[in-house]
CSV table of N, CA and C in Angstrom, one decimal:
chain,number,residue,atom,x,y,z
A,909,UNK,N,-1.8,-32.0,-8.9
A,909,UNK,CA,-2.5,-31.1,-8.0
A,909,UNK,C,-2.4,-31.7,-6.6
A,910,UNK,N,-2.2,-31.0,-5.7
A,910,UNK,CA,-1.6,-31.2,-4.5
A,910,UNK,C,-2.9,-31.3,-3.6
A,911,UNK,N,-2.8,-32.0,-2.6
A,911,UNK,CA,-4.6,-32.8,-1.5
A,911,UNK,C,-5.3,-31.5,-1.1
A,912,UNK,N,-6.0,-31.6,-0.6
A,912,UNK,CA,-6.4,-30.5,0.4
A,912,UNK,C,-6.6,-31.4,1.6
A,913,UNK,N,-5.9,-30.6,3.0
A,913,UNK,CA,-5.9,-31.0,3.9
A,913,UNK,C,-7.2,-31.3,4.8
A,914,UNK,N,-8.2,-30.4,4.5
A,914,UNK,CA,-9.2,-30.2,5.1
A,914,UNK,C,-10.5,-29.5,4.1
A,915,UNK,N,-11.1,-30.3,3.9
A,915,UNK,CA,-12.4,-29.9,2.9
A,915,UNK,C,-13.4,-28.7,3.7
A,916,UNK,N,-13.4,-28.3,4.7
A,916,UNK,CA,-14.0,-27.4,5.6
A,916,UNK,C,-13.4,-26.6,5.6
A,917,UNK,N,-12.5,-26.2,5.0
A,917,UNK,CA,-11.7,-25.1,6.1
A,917,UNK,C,-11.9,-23.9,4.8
A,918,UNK,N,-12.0,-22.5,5.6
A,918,UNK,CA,-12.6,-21.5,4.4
A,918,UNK,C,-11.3,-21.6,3.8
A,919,UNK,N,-12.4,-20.7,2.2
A,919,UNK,CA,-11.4,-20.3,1.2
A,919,UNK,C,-10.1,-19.3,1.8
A,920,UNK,N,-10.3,-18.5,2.8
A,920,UNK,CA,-9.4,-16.8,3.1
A,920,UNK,C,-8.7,-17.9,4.0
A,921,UNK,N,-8.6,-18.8,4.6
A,921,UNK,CA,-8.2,-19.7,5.5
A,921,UNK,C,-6.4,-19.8,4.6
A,922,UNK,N,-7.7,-20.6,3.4
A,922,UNK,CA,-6.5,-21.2,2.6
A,922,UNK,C,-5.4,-20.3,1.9
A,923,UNK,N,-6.5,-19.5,1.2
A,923,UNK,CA,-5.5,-18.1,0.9
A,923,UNK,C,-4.2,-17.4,1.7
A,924,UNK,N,-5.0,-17.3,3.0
A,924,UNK,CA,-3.6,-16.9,3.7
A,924,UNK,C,-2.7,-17.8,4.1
A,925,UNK,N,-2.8,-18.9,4.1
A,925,UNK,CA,-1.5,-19.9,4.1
A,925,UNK,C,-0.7,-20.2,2.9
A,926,UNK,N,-1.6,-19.8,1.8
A,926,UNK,CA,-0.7,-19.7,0.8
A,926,UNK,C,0.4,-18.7,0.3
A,927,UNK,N,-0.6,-17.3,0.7
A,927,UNK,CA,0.2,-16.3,0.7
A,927,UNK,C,1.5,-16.2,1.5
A,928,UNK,N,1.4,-17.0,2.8
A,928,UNK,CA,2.0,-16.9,4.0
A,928,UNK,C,3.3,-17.9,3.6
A,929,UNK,N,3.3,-18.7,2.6
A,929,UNK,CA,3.6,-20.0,2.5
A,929,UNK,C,4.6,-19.8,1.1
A,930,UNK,N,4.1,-18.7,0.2
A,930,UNK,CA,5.2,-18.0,-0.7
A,930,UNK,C,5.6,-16.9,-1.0
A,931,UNK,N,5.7,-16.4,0.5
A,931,UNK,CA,6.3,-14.6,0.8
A,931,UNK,C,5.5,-13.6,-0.2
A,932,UNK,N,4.2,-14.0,-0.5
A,932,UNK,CA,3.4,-13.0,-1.4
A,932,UNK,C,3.1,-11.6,-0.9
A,933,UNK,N,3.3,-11.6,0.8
A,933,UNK,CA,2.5,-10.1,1.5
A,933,UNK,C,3.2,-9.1,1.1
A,934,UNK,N,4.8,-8.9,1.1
A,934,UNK,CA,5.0,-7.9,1.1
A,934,UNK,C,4.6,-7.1,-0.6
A,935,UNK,N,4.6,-8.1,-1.8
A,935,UNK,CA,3.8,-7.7,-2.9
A,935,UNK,C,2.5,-7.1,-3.0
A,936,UNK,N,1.9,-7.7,-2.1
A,936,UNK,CA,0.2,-7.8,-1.9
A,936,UNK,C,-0.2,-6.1,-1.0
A,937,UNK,N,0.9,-5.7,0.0
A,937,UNK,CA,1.3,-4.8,0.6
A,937,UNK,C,1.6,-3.4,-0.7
A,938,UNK,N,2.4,-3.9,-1.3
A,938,UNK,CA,2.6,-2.6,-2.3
A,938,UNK,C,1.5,-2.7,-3.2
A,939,UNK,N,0.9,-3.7,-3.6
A,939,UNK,CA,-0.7,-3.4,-4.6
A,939,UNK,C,-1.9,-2.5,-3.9
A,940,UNK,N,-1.7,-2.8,-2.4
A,940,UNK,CA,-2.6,-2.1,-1.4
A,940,UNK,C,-2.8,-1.2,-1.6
A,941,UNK,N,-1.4,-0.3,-1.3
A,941,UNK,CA,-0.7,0.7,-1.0
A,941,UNK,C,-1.1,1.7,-2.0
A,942,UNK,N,-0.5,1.4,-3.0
A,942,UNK,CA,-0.8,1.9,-4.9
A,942,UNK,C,-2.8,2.2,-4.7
A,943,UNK,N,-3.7,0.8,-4.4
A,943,UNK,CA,-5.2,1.3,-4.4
A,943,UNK,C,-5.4,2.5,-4.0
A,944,UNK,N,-4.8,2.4,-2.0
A,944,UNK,CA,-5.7,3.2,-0.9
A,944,UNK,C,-5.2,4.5,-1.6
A,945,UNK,N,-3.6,4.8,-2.1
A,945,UNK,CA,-3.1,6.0,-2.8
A,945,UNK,C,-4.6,6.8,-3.8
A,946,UNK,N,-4.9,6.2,-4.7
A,946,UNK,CA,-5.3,5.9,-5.5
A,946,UNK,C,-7.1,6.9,-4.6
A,947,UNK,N,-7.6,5.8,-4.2
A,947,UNK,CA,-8.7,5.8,-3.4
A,947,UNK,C,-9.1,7.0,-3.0
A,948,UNK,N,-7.7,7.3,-2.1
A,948,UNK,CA,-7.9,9.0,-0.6
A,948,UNK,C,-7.9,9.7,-1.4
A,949,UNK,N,-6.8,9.8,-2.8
A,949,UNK,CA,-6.5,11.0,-3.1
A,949,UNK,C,-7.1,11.6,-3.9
A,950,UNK,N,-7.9,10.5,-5.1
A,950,UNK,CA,-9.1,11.4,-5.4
A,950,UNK,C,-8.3,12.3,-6.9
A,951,UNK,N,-9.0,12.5,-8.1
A,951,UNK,CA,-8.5,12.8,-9.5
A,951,UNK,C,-7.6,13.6,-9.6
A,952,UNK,N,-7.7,15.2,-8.7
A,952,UNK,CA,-6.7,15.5,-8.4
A,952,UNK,C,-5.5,15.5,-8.3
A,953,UNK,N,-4.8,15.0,-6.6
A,953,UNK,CA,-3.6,14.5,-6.9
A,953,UNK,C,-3.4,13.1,-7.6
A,954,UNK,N,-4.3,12.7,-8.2
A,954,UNK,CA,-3.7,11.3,-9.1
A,954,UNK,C,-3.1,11.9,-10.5
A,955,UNK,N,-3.7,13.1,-11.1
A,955,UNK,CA,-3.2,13.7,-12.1
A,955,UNK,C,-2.2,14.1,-12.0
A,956,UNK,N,-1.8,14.4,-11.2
A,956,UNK,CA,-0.1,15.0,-10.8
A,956,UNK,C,0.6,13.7,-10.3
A,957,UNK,N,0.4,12.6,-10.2
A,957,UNK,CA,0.8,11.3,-9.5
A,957,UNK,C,1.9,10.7,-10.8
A,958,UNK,N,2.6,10.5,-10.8
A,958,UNK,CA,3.7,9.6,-11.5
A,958,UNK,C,3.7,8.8,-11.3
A,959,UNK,N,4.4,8.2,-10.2
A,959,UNK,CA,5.3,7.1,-9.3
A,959,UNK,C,5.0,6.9,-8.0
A,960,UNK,N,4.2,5.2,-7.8
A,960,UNK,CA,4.3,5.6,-6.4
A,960,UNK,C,4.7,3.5,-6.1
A,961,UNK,N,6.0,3.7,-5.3
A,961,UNK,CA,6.5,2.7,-4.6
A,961,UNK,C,7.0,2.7,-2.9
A,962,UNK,N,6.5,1.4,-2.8
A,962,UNK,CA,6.9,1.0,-1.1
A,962,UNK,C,8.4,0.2,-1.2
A,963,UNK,N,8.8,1.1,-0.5
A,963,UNK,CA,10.2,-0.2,0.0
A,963,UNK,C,10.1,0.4,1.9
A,964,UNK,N,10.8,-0.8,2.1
A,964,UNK,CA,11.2,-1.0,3.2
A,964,UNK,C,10.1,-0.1,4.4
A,965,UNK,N,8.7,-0.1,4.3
A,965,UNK,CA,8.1,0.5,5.5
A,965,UNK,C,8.2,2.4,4.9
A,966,UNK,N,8.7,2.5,3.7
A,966,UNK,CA,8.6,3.8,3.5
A,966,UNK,C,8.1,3.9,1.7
A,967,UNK,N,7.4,4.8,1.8
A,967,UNK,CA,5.9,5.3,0.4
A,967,UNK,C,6.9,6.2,-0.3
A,968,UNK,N,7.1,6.3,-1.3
A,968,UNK,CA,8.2,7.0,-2.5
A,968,UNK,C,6.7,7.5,-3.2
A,969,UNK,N,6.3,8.6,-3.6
A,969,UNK,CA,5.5,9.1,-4.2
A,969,UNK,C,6.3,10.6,-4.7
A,970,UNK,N,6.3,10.1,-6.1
A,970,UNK,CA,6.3,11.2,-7.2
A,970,UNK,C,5.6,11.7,-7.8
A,971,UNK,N,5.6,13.3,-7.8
A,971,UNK,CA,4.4,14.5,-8.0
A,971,UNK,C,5.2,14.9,-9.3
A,972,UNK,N,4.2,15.5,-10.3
A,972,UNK,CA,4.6,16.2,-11.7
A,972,UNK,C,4.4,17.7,-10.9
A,973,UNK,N,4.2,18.4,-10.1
A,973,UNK,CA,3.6,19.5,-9.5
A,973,UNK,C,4.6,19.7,-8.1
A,974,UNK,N,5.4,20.3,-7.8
A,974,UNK,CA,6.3,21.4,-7.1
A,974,UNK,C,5.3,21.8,-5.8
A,975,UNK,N,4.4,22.5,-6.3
A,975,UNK,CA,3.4,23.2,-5.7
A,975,UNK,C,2.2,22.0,-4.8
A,976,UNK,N,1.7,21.4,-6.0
A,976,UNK,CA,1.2,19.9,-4.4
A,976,UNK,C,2.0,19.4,-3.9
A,977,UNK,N,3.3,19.1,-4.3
A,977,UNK,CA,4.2,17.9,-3.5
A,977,UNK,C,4.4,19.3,-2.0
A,978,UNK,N,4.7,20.3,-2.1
A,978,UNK,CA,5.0,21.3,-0.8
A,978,UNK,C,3.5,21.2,-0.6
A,979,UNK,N,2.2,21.7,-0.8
A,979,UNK,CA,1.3,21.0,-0.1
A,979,UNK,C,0.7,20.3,0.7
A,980,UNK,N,0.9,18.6,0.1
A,980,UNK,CA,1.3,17.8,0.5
A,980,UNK,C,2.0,17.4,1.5
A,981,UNK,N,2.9,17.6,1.5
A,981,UNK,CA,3.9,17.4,2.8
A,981,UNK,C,3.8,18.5,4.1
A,982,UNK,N,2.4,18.9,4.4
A,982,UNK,CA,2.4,19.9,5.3
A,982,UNK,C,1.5,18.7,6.0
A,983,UNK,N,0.6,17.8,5.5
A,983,UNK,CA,-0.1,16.9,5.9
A,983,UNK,C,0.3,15.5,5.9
A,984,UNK,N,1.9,15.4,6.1
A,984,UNK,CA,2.5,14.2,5.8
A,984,UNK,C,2.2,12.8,6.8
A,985,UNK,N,2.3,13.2,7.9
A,985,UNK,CA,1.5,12.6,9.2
A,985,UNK,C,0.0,11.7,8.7
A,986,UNK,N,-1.3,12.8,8.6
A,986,UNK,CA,-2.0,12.7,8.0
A,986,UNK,C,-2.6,11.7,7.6
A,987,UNK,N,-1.3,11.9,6.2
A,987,UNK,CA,-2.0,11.2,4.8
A,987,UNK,C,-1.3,9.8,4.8
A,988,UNK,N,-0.3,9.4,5.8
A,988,UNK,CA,0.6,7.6,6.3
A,988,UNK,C,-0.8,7.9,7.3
A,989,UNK,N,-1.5,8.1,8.2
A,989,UNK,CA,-2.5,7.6,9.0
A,989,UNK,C,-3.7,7.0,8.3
A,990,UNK,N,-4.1,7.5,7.5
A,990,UNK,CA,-5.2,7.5,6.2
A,990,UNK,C,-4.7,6.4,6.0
A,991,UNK,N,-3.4,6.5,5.2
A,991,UNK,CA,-3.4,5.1,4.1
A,991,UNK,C,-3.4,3.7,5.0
A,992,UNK,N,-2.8,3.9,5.9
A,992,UNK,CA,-2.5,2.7,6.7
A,992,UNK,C,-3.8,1.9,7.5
A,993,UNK,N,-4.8,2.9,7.6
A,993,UNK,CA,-6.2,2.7,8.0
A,993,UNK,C,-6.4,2.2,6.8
A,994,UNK,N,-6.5,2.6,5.8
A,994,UNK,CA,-7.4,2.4,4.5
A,994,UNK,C,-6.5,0.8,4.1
A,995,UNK,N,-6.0,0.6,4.5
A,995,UNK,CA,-5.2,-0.7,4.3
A,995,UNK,C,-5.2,-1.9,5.2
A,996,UNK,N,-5.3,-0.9,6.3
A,996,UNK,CA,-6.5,-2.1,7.9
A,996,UNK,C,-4.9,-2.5,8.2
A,997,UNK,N,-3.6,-1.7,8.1
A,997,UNK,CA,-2.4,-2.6,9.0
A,997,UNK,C,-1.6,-1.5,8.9
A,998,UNK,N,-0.6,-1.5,10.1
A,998,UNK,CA,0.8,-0.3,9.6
A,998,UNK,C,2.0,-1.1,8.9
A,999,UNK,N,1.6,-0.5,7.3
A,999,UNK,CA,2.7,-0.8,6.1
A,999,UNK,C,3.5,0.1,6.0
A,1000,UNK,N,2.9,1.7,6.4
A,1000,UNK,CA,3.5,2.7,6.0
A,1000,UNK,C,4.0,3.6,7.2
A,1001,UNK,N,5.1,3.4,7.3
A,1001,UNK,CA,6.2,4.7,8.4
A,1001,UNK,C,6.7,5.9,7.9
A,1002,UNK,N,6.7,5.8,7.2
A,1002,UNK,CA,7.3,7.8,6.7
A,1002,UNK,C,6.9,7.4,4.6
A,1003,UNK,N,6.9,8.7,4.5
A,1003,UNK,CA,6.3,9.1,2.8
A,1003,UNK,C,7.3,9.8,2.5
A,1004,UNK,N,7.9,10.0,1.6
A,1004,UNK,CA,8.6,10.6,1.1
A,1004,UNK,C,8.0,11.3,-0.6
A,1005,UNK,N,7.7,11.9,-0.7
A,1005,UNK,CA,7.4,12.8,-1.7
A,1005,UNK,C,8.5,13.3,-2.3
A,1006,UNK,N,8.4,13.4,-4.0
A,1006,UNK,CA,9.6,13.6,-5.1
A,1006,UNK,C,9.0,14.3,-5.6
């Protein structure tokens, strides 16, 4: 088991150097992402929800429903302002809906 450098120093202190220390964010980023989805959208569209992945700064969300996904994407703007709030950072640049 490895020292601790400083017996004071907070726990979130340490966390985030750890995280920082084994490229965990951009993982930690897609678990976010999956919650706040989760969160906004409410039983609704989670019932019609399939699939939802982040790559590269962009939200891949798959709809079982034709009819919400064109819904949906009338408020595309929106619903990346929401999530990225609900997430407290900008992870998400464009959504793509399937």
């Amino acid at each position: 088991m490895a020292k601790r450098n400083n017996d004071n120093q907070p726990i979130s202190d340490i966390l985030k150097e750890f995280v920082d220390k084994n490229n965990l964010q951009s993982g930690l980023d897609k678990v976010n992402v999956r919650d706040a989805w989760v969160n906004l959208m409410g039983n609704g569209v989670n019932n019609y929800t399939t699939a939802i992945e982040l790559k590269h700064q962009i939200l891949y969300v798959q709809l079982s429903s034709s009819v919400l996904r064109e819904e949906l994407s009338y408020g595309n703007e929106k619903i990346i302002r929401l999530l990225n709030e609900a997430i407290g950072k900008d992870v998400i640049k464009k959504l793509v809906l399937r």
